[in-house]
Amino acid sequence: MAETTAAGAASPLAPSWLGVPDDPNRLVPALWAHDAERGPDGQLTVAGLPVGKIKAAHGSPVFVLSEADFRARARAFKNAFDTAFADLCGGVDVYYAGKSFLCTAVATWVREEGLRLDTASGGELAVAARAGTPGELIGLHGNNKSDAEIARALELGVGRIIVDSLDELERVAAIAAARGTDTPGSEAPRAKVMLRLTPGVHAHTHEFIATAHEDQKFGLSMAPGTASADFAGAASEAAASMAEEAVAAAAGHDSIELLGVHCHIGSQIFEPEGFEAAAVRLLEFVAAMRAAYGVALPELDLGGGYGIAYLPGDAPRPAAEIAQALAGVVRATCERLAIAVPRISIEPGRAIVGSTTFTLYEVGTIKDVVVDRPEGGGTAVRRYISVDGGMSDNARPVLYDADYSVVLANRTSDAPAQLARVVGKHCESGDIVVRDAYLPADVRAGDLLAVPGTGAYCWALSSNYNYLARPGVLAVRDGAARWIVRGETEEDLLSRDMGA
Ligand SMILES: Cc1ncc(COP(=O)(O)O)c(C=O)c1O
């Protein structure tokens, strides 16, 4: 006979960080768009629009994004960094990382709010171009850019190509050199290049580690001894690094304008120390390159990775605090090294779009499964609540063991809280949407669940696994909704199948 857990009491299956909420209907503000709230009838609403209306008009699953919240977060991020760096280098260029979520509307909002756009593929460049983003406000990333992507970027006049390898540097130089110019007698414009360096600093949430070598595919190593065998280097007595070799090579190409250096140290980072350590390493490199080669590196990009709250207990440091801490370190380091403060840029994605969006699902099958208790012997019941989406609209739980929270969205409930696992409809036992959450015990088929914090890397990573149509993204503003990416239809699903 299975030992069941009294509803409303802590479940022995719950992870230690998950407490029983006093009120499972409550929306924890840090997890939601600022204009999401419970309406008078208990329904979740965003910008005044209740989820029942959204479901009736647009179906589910659906990503629901607050446009005002997106714009406010973009502005706030830009303001926080501009304020902190105002008297150091006149502000900061904020490149929204399109990989987190990009479509024409988002690229337009980004521009209207005074941000720039970081792209990572020809496809993302195409969206930027379609939105009319001026080339000089675009950056192009990627560890394996094709010649066609590089050529397209140069055609668009992008403000920076962030070069990831020695090999790519030569390709960019050659493609730029081969380009013609419309003005007789003048040279083709040079390719504006940043070098992506790997400073050996890795950060995630509360901790960072700093090592010499990094075993990963991105960037140019700063560790001594990583230059190619035939490069001697001049920076120091230590064996030269791949990064130093790239600076020397870039400086030798007439077709390249070397703007500066870049790094990206991780994701979902809550504290400033990792960014600070990376900034110090890069500034020391800037000083060393000036001394060794007389090369100026006037721009420094510290990448993205600023964390957001996914769970009620998550408390990332506010952007303003991180910006102030970073500015202090940049100032002190530049003074110590007697170098000019470079123009600073950053590339936040998740911190701008992540919390603007929730995914709305409809509940289907509910199953109470008897499982062994993790400790102390005996059994307990785990409730599996299946919804009409899953790993095809949110791959992060499967890919990264990411945790989310969830609320009953179409109504409130007086029923006690009960531990549940929200799962998708895919043929995969790892198809988990929310691994552990307390939901009212009377959740039933037809109810709506909302999972907050799905703005970043959910739609962007979505797939058609099991031939599910990818959900659309609905932007809500002033009580009205519009598709900024429409959901797929069965016709879309079959449109690329060329038949028998
Ligand atoms: C180079 C680079 N910049 C910026 C970002 C954006 O990171 P986040 O969305 O965590 O801010 C990423 C994410 O992978 C990245 O690789």
Coordinates of C-alpha atoms and ligand atoms in Angstrom, one line a residue:
M1 CA 0.0 0.0 0.0
A2 CA 1.5 3.3 -1.1
E3 CA 2.0 5.9 1.6
T4 CA 0.5 9.1 0.3
T5 CA 1.5 12.5 1.5
A6 CA -1.1 14.6 3.1
A7 CA -2.0 17.4 0.6
G8 CA -0.5 20.7 1.7
A9 CA 2.2 19.0 3.7
A10 CA 5.8 18.8 2.5
S11 CA 6.4 15.9 0.1
P12 CA 9.3 13.6 0.9
L13 CA 9.9 13.7 -2.9
A14 CA 10.4 17.5 -2.9
P15 CA 14.0 18.8 -3.3
S16 CA 15.4 20.5 -0.2
W17 CA 15.2 24.0 -1.8
L18 CA 11.5 23.7 -2.4
G19 CA 9.3 24.7 0.5
V20 CA 5.5 24.4 0.6
P21 CA 4.2 27.8 -0.4
D22 CA 1.8 29.6 2.0
D23 CA -0.3 30.4 -1.0
P24 CA 0.3 28.5 -4.3
N25 CA -1.8 31.1 -6.1
R26 CA 0.6 33.9 -5.4
L27 CA 2.8 35.3 -8.2
V28 CA 6.3 35.8 -7.0
P29 CA 7.1 39.2 -8.6
A30 CA 10.7 38.5 -9.5
L31 CA 9.6 35.7 -11.8
W32 CA 7.1 37.6 -13.9
A33 CA 6.7 40.6 -16.2
H34 CA 5.9 43.7 -14.1
D35 CA 2.4 43.9 -15.7
A36 CA 1.5 40.3 -14.9
E37 CA -1.0 39.9 -12.0
R38 CA -4.1 38.1 -10.9
G39 CA -7.3 39.8 -12.1
P40 CA -10.4 40.2 -9.9
D41 CA -11.6 36.8 -10.9
G42 CA -8.3 35.2 -10.1
Q43 CA -7.2 34.7 -13.6
L44 CA -3.6 35.5 -14.5
T45 CA -3.5 38.6 -16.7
V46 CA -0.7 40.4 -18.5
A47 CA -1.0 44.0 -19.5
G48 CA -4.7 43.6 -18.5
L49 CA -5.4 40.6 -20.8
P50 CA -6.6 37.5 -19.0
V51 CA -5.2 34.1 -20.0
G52 CA -8.7 32.7 -20.6
K53 CA -9.1 35.2 -23.5
I54 CA -5.6 34.4 -24.8
K55 CA -6.4 30.7 -24.8
A56 CA -9.8 31.2 -26.5
A57 CA -8.4 33.5 -29.2
H58 CA -5.0 32.0 -29.8
G59 CA -5.0 28.4 -28.4
S60 CA -2.1 26.8 -26.5
P61 CA 0.7 26.2 -25.9
V62 CA 1.7 29.8 -26.6
F63 CA 4.5 32.1 -25.5
V64 CA 3.0 35.3 -24.0
L65 CA 5.4 38.2 -23.9
S66 CA 4.8 41.6 -22.3
E67 CA 6.1 44.3 -24.7
A68 CA 6.2 47.0 -22.1
D69 CA 8.2 44.7 -19.8
F70 CA 10.7 43.9 -22.6
R71 CA 11.1 47.6 -23.4
A72 CA 11.4 48.5 -19.7
R73 CA 14.1 45.9 -19.0
A74 CA 16.1 46.9 -22.1
R75 CA 16.0 50.5 -21.0
A76 CA 16.8 49.7 -17.4
F77 CA 19.8 47.6 -18.5
K78 CA 21.1 50.3 -20.7
N79 CA 20.6 53.0 -18.1
A80 CA 22.2 51.0 -15.3
F81 CA 25.4 50.5 -17.4
D82 CA 25.4 54.0 -18.9
T83 CA 25.1 55.5 -15.4
A84 CA 27.9 53.4 -13.9
F85 CA 30.3 54.1 -16.8
A86 CA 29.3 57.7 -17.6
D87 CA 32.3 59.4 -16.3
L88 CA 34.7 56.6 -17.3
C89 CA 34.0 56.2 -21.0
G90 CA 30.8 58.0 -21.6
G91 CA 28.5 55.0 -21.2
V92 CA 28.2 51.5 -22.5
D93 CA 27.1 50.0 -25.8
V94 CA 24.5 47.3 -25.0
Y95 CA 24.1 44.7 -27.7
Y96 CA 21.0 42.6 -27.1
A97 CA 21.9 38.9 -27.7
G98 CA 19.5 37.9 -30.4
K99 CA 20.2 34.2 -29.8
S100 CA 18.1 34.4 -26.7
F101 CA 15.0 35.3 -28.7
L102 CA 14.8 37.3 -32.0
C103 CA 12.2 38.3 -34.4
T104 CA 11.6 41.5 -36.4
A105 CA 9.5 43.1 -33.7
V106 CA 12.1 42.4 -31.0
A107 CA 14.9 43.8 -33.2
T108 CA 12.8 46.9 -33.7
W109 CA 12.1 47.4 -30.0
V110 CA 15.8 46.9 -29.3
R111 CA 16.7 49.7 -31.6
E112 CA 13.9 52.0 -30.4
E113 CA 15.2 51.6 -26.8
G114 CA 18.7 52.6 -27.8
L115 CA 20.3 49.1 -27.8
R116 CA 22.4 47.4 -30.5
L117 CA 22.0 43.9 -31.7
D118 CA 24.3 40.9 -31.4
T119 CA 23.7 38.2 -34.0
A120 CA 25.2 34.7 -34.3
S121 CA 24.3 33.5 -37.7
G122 CA 23.3 34.5 -41.2
G123 CA 19.7 33.9 -40.2
E124 CA 19.9 36.2 -37.3
L125 CA 21.6 38.8 -39.6
A126 CA 18.7 38.4 -42.0
V127 CA 16.2 39.2 -39.2
A128 CA 18.3 42.3 -38.2
A129 CA 18.3 43.4 -41.8
R130 CA 14.6 42.8 -42.2
A131 CA 14.0 45.0 -39.1
G132 CA 16.1 47.7 -40.7
T133 CA 18.7 47.7 -38.0
P134 CA 21.5 49.9 -39.2
G135 CA 24.6 47.8 -40.0
E136 CA 26.8 49.8 -37.6
L137 CA 24.6 48.7 -34.7
I138 CA 25.0 45.0 -35.4
G139 CA 27.6 42.6 -34.2
L140 CA 28.2 39.1 -35.7
H141 CA 29.3 36.2 -33.6
G142 CA 29.9 32.5 -34.3
N143 CA 32.8 30.1 -34.0
N144 CA 32.3 28.8 -37.6
K145 CA 31.0 31.6 -39.7
S146 CA 30.7 30.7 -43.4
D147 CA 32.3 32.8 -46.1
A148 CA 28.8 33.8 -47.1
E149 CA 27.9 34.9 -43.6
I150 CA 31.1 37.0 -43.4
A151 CA 30.4 38.5 -46.9
R152 CA 26.8 39.3 -45.9
A153 CA 28.0 41.0 -42.7
L154 CA 30.4 43.1 -44.7
E155 CA 27.7 44.0 -47.2
L156 CA 25.5 45.2 -44.3
G157 CA 28.4 47.2 -42.9
V158 CA 28.2 45.6 -39.5
G159 CA 29.8 47.5 -36.7
R160 CA 31.8 44.5 -35.6
I161 CA 32.6 40.9 -36.6
I162 CA 33.7 39.1 -33.5
V163 CA 36.4 36.8 -34.7
D164 CA 36.7 33.5 -33.0
S165 CA 39.9 31.9 -34.4
L166 CA 43.1 32.6 -36.3
D167 CA 41.6 30.7 -39.3
E168 CA 38.6 33.0 -39.4
L169 CA 40.7 36.1 -39.0
E170 CA 42.5 35.2 -42.3
R171 CA 39.2 34.5 -44.0
V172 CA 37.7 37.8 -42.9
A173 CA 40.8 39.7 -44.0
A174 CA 40.7 37.9 -47.4
I175 CA 37.0 38.5 -48.0
A176 CA 37.2 42.1 -47.0
A177 CA 40.3 42.7 -49.2
A178 CA 38.5 41.1 -52.2
R179 CA 35.5 43.4 -51.9
G180 CA 35.2 46.1 -54.4
T181 CA 34.1 49.7 -53.7
D182 CA 31.6 52.0 -55.4
T183 CA 34.0 54.9 -55.2
P184 CA 36.5 54.9 -58.0
G185 CA 40.1 55.1 -56.7
S186 CA 39.1 54.4 -53.1
E187 CA 39.7 51.2 -51.2
A188 CA 37.0 48.8 -50.0
P189 CA 35.9 49.6 -46.4
R190 CA 37.9 47.6 -43.8
A191 CA 36.3 44.9 -41.8
K192 CA 35.7 46.0 -38.2
V193 CA 36.9 43.2 -36.0
M194 CA 36.8 42.3 -32.3
L195 CA 38.8 39.3 -31.1
R196 CA 37.0 36.9 -28.9
L197 CA 39.4 35.8 -26.2
T198 CA 39.1 33.0 -23.6
P199 CA 40.4 34.5 -20.4
G200 CA 40.2 31.3 -18.4
V201 CA 37.4 32.7 -16.3
H202 CA 34.2 30.7 -16.1
A203 CA 31.2 31.7 -14.1
H204 CA 27.8 30.3 -13.2
T205 CA 25.4 31.7 -10.7
H206 CA 27.3 32.3 -7.5
E207 CA 30.8 31.1 -8.4
F208 CA 33.5 31.6 -10.9
I209 CA 36.6 29.6 -11.6
A210 CA 39.8 31.1 -13.1
T211 CA 42.2 28.8 -14.9
A212 CA 44.8 29.2 -17.5
H213 CA 43.5 26.8 -20.1
E214 CA 40.0 26.4 -21.4
D215 CA 38.9 23.1 -23.0
Q216 CA 36.1 24.4 -25.2
K217 CA 35.5 25.5 -28.8
F218 CA 35.1 29.2 -28.5
G219 CA 37.6 32.0 -28.8
L220 CA 41.3 32.6 -28.8
S221 CA 43.2 31.4 -25.8
M222 CA 45.1 33.9 -23.7
A223 CA 47.2 31.2 -22.0
P224 CA 50.9 31.3 -22.7
G225 CA 52.2 28.7 -25.1
T226 CA 49.0 28.4 -27.1
A227 CA 50.3 30.3 -30.2
S228 CA 51.1 28.3 -33.3
A229 CA 54.7 26.9 -33.5
D230 CA 56.0 29.4 -35.9
F231 CA 54.8 32.5 -34.0
A232 CA 57.4 33.9 -31.6
G233 CA 55.5 36.8 -30.2
A234 CA 56.8 39.9 -28.5
A235 CA 54.6 40.5 -25.6
S236 CA 56.6 39.0 -22.8
E237 CA 59.2 36.5 -22.0
A238 CA 56.5 33.9 -21.6
A239 CA 55.6 31.8 -24.6
A240 CA 53.1 33.6 -26.8
S241 CA 49.4 33.0 -26.7
M242 CA 47.0 32.4 -29.5
A243 CA 45.3 35.7 -28.6
E244 CA 48.6 37.6 -29.0
E245 CA 49.2 35.9 -32.3
A246 CA 45.8 37.1 -33.5
V247 CA 46.5 40.7 -32.5
A248 CA 49.8 40.6 -34.4
A249 CA 48.1 39.1 -37.4
A250 CA 45.2 41.5 -37.4
A251 CA 47.5 44.5 -37.1
G252 CA 49.3 43.2 -40.2
H253 CA 46.2 43.2 -42.4
D254 CA 45.2 46.4 -44.2
S255 CA 41.7 45.1 -44.7
I256 CA 41.1 44.8 -41.0
E257 CA 40.3 47.5 -38.5
L258 CA 41.0 45.9 -35.1
L259 CA 38.6 47.5 -32.6
G260 CA 39.3 45.5 -29.5
V261 CA 38.8 42.4 -27.5
H262 CA 35.8 40.4 -26.3
C263 CA 35.0 37.7 -23.8
H264 CA 31.9 35.8 -22.6
I265 CA 32.4 33.9 -19.4
G266 CA 29.2 32.0 -18.9
S267 CA 25.5 32.2 -18.3
Q268 CA 23.0 32.8 -15.5
I269 CA 25.6 34.7 -13.5
F270 CA 24.3 36.3 -10.3
E271 CA 27.4 38.0 -8.9
P272 CA 29.9 40.5 -10.4
E273 CA 33.2 38.8 -9.4
G274 CA 33.5 36.7 -12.5
F275 CA 32.9 39.7 -14.8
E276 CA 35.5 41.6 -12.8
A277 CA 38.1 38.9 -13.0
A278 CA 37.6 38.7 -16.8
A279 CA 37.8 42.4 -17.2
V280 CA 41.1 42.6 -15.3
R281 CA 42.6 39.8 -17.5
L282 CA 41.5 41.5 -20.7
L283 CA 42.7 44.9 -19.6
E284 CA 46.1 43.5 -18.8
F285 CA 46.1 42.0 -22.2
V286 CA 45.3 45.4 -23.8
A287 CA 48.2 46.9 -21.9
A288 CA 50.5 44.1 -22.9
M289 CA 49.6 44.4 -26.6
R290 CA 50.1 48.2 -26.6
A291 CA 53.6 47.7 -25.0
A292 CA 54.6 44.8 -27.4
Y293 CA 53.2 46.0 -30.7
G294 CA 52.1 49.5 -30.2
V295 CA 48.6 48.3 -31.0
A296 CA 45.7 50.2 -29.5
L297 CA 42.6 48.1 -28.6
P298 CA 40.1 50.9 -27.9
E299 CA 37.0 48.6 -27.2
L300 CA 36.3 46.0 -24.6
D301 CA 33.2 43.7 -24.7
L302 CA 32.5 41.8 -21.6
G303 CA 29.8 39.6 -23.2
G304 CA 26.5 38.5 -21.6
G305 CA 25.5 36.0 -19.0
Y306 CA 23.6 38.2 -16.5
G307 CA 21.2 35.9 -14.5
I308 CA 17.5 36.1 -13.9
A309 CA 15.2 34.5 -11.2
Y310 CA 13.7 31.2 -12.4
L311 CA 12.7 30.0 -8.9
P312 CA 11.2 31.9 -5.9
G313 CA 14.6 31.8 -4.0
D314 CA 16.7 33.1 -6.9
A315 CA 18.2 36.6 -6.2
P316 CA 20.5 37.8 -8.9
R317 CA 22.3 41.0 -8.1
P318 CA 20.5 44.0 -9.8
A319 CA 22.2 45.2 -13.1
A320 CA 23.0 48.5 -11.5
E321 CA 25.0 46.9 -8.7
I322 CA 26.9 44.7 -11.2
A323 CA 27.6 47.7 -13.4
Q324 CA 28.8 49.8 -10.5
A325 CA 31.1 47.0 -9.3
L326 CA 32.5 46.5 -12.8
A327 CA 33.0 50.2 -13.4
G328 CA 35.1 50.4 -10.2
V329 CA 37.3 47.5 -11.3
V330 CA 37.7 48.9 -14.8
R331 CA 38.7 52.3 -13.4
A332 CA 41.2 50.9 -10.9
T333 CA 42.7 48.5 -13.4
C334 CA 43.2 51.1 -16.1
E335 CA 44.8 53.4 -13.5
R336 CA 47.2 50.7 -12.4
L337 CA 48.1 49.8 -16.0
A338 CA 48.2 53.4 -17.1
I339 CA 46.0 52.8 -20.1
A340 CA 43.1 54.7 -21.4
V341 CA 39.7 53.4 -20.4
P342 CA 38.3 51.5 -23.5
R343 CA 34.8 51.9 -24.8
I344 CA 32.9 49.2 -23.0
S345 CA 30.1 47.0 -24.4
I346 CA 28.1 44.1 -23.1
E347 CA 25.7 41.5 -24.7
P348 CA 22.9 40.6 -22.3
G349 CA 20.1 38.4 -23.7
R350 CA 18.4 36.4 -21.0
A351 CA 18.4 39.4 -18.5
I352 CA 16.4 41.4 -21.0
V353 CA 13.9 38.9 -22.4
G354 CA 13.8 36.0 -20.0
S355 CA 11.3 37.3 -17.5
T356 CA 9.1 39.1 -20.0
T357 CA 7.4 35.9 -21.1
F358 CA 5.5 33.0 -19.8
T359 CA 4.4 29.9 -21.6
L360 CA 0.7 29.1 -21.3
Y361 CA -0.3 25.4 -21.4
E362 CA -3.5 23.4 -21.1
V363 CA -3.6 20.5 -18.6
G364 CA -4.4 17.1 -20.0
T365 CA -3.7 13.8 -18.4
I366 CA -3.0 13.7 -14.6
K367 CA -1.4 10.6 -13.1
D368 CA -0.5 9.8 -9.6
V369 CA 2.5 7.5 -9.6
V370 CA 3.8 5.5 -6.6
V371 CA 7.5 5.9 -6.3
D372 CA 10.2 4.9 -3.8
R373 CA 11.1 7.6 -1.3
P374 CA 14.6 8.9 -1.8
E375 CA 15.4 8.3 1.9
G376 CA 14.0 6.3 4.8
G377 CA 12.3 3.5 2.8
G378 CA 8.7 3.3 1.8
T379 CA 6.9 4.9 -1.0
A380 CA 5.2 8.2 -1.9
V381 CA 3.0 9.5 -4.6
R382 CA 4.3 11.7 -7.3
R383 CA 1.7 13.6 -9.3
Y384 CA 2.5 13.9 -13.1
I385 CA 0.5 16.7 -14.8
S386 CA 0.8 16.5 -18.6
V387 CA 0.5 19.6 -20.7
D388 CA 0.0 20.2 -24.4
G389 CA 3.7 21.1 -25.1
G390 CA 6.9 20.1 -23.6
M391 CA 10.6 19.7 -24.6
S392 CA 9.8 21.0 -28.1
D393 CA 8.9 24.4 -26.7
N394 CA 11.3 24.3 -23.7
A395 CA 14.4 22.3 -24.2
R396 CA 16.3 23.8 -21.2
P397 CA 15.2 21.3 -18.6
V398 CA 16.5 18.4 -20.8
L399 CA 19.6 20.3 -22.0
Y400 CA 20.7 22.0 -18.8
D401 CA 18.7 20.4 -16.0
A402 CA 17.0 23.8 -15.8
D403 CA 14.4 24.4 -13.1
Y404 CA 11.2 26.4 -13.6
S405 CA 8.2 27.3 -11.5
V406 CA 4.5 27.1 -12.5
V407 CA 1.2 28.5 -11.4
L408 CA -2.4 27.6 -12.0
A409 CA -3.4 30.4 -14.4
N410 CA -7.1 30.3 -15.3
R411 CA -8.3 30.5 -11.7
T412 CA -7.2 30.5 -8.1
S413 CA -7.8 27.6 -5.8
D414 CA -8.4 27.0 -2.1
A415 CA -7.2 23.5 -2.4
P416 CA -4.0 22.7 -0.5
A417 CA -0.7 22.7 -2.3
Q418 CA 0.5 19.3 -3.6
L419 CA 3.9 18.4 -5.1
A420 CA 3.6 17.9 -8.8
R421 CA 5.8 17.3 -11.8
V422 CA 4.7 19.1 -15.0
V423 CA 5.6 17.0 -18.1
G424 CA 5.1 17.4 -21.8
K425 CA 3.5 15.2 -24.4
H426 CA 6.6 13.9 -26.1
C427 CA 7.8 10.3 -26.4
E428 CA 10.6 10.8 -24.0
S429 CA 10.6 10.2 -20.2
G430 CA 13.0 13.2 -19.8
D431 CA 10.3 15.5 -21.3
I432 CA 9.9 17.5 -18.1
V433 CA 8.6 21.1 -18.1
V434 CA 8.8 21.8 -14.4
R435 CA 10.5 19.1 -12.3
D436 CA 9.1 20.0 -8.9
A437 CA 6.5 22.5 -8.0
Y438 CA 3.6 22.8 -5.5
L439 CA 0.3 23.3 -7.3
P440 CA -3.2 23.3 -5.9
A441 CA -4.3 19.7 -5.4
D442 CA -7.5 20.2 -7.5
V443 CA -5.7 21.0 -10.8
R444 CA -7.7 19.2 -13.5
A445 CA -7.8 18.6 -17.2
G446 CA -8.7 21.8 -19.0
D447 CA -7.0 24.0 -16.5
L448 CA -4.3 26.4 -17.7
L449 CA -0.8 26.4 -16.3
A450 CA 1.6 29.3 -16.8
V451 CA 5.4 28.8 -16.6
P452 CA 7.2 32.1 -16.1
G453 CA 10.7 33.0 -17.3
T454 CA 10.5 31.4 -20.7
G455 CA 11.5 34.4 -22.8
A456 CA 15.1 33.3 -23.3
Y457 CA 16.3 30.2 -25.1
C458 CA 12.9 28.5 -25.2
W459 CA 11.3 29.6 -28.5
A460 CA 14.8 30.0 -29.8
L461 CA 15.6 26.4 -29.1
S462 CA 12.2 25.0 -30.0
S463 CA 11.9 22.0 -32.3
N464 CA 9.3 19.9 -34.2
Y465 CA 10.0 16.8 -32.3
N466 CA 7.2 14.3 -32.7
Y467 CA 5.9 16.6 -35.4
L468 CA 4.5 19.1 -32.9
A469 CA 3.9 22.5 -34.3
R470 CA 6.1 25.1 -32.7
P471 CA 4.1 27.6 -30.6
G472 CA 3.9 31.2 -31.6
V473 CA 4.9 34.3 -29.6
L474 CA 2.2 36.6 -28.7
A475 CA 3.1 40.2 -27.7
V476 CA 0.7 41.8 -25.3
R477 CA 0.4 45.5 -24.7
D478 CA -2.4 47.7 -23.3
G479 CA -4.8 44.8 -23.1
A480 CA -4.3 43.7 -26.7
A481 CA -2.3 40.8 -28.2
R482 CA -0.7 40.4 -31.5
W483 CA 1.5 37.6 -33.0
I484 CA 5.1 38.7 -33.3
V485 CA 5.9 35.1 -34.4
R486 CA 2.9 33.1 -35.5
G487 CA 2.5 29.5 -34.3
E488 CA 3.1 26.8 -36.8
T489 CA 0.2 24.9 -38.4
E490 CA -0.1 21.4 -39.7
E491 CA 0.4 22.8 -43.1
D492 CA 3.8 24.3 -42.0
L493 CA 4.8 20.9 -40.6
L494 CA 4.1 19.2 -43.9
S495 CA 5.3 21.9 -46.2
R496 CA 8.9 20.8 -46.4
D497 CA 8.1 17.1 -46.8
M498 CA 8.6 16.5 -50.5
G499 CA 6.2 13.6 -50.7
A500 CA 6.6 10.0 -51.8
Ligands
LIG1 C1 29.0 35.5 -27.0 C2 27.8 35.6 -26.3 N1 27.3 36.8 -26.0 C3 26.1 36.9 -25.3 C4 25.4 35.8 -24.9 C5 24.1 36.0 -24.2 O1 24.1 35.4 -22.9 P1 22.9 35.7 -21.9 O2 21.6 35.4 -22.7 O3 23.1 34.7 -20.8 O4 23.0 37.1 -21.4 C6 25.8 34.5 -25.2 C7 25.1 33.3 -24.8 O5 25.4 32.2 -25.1 C8 27.1 34.4 -26.0 O6 27.5 33.2 -26.3

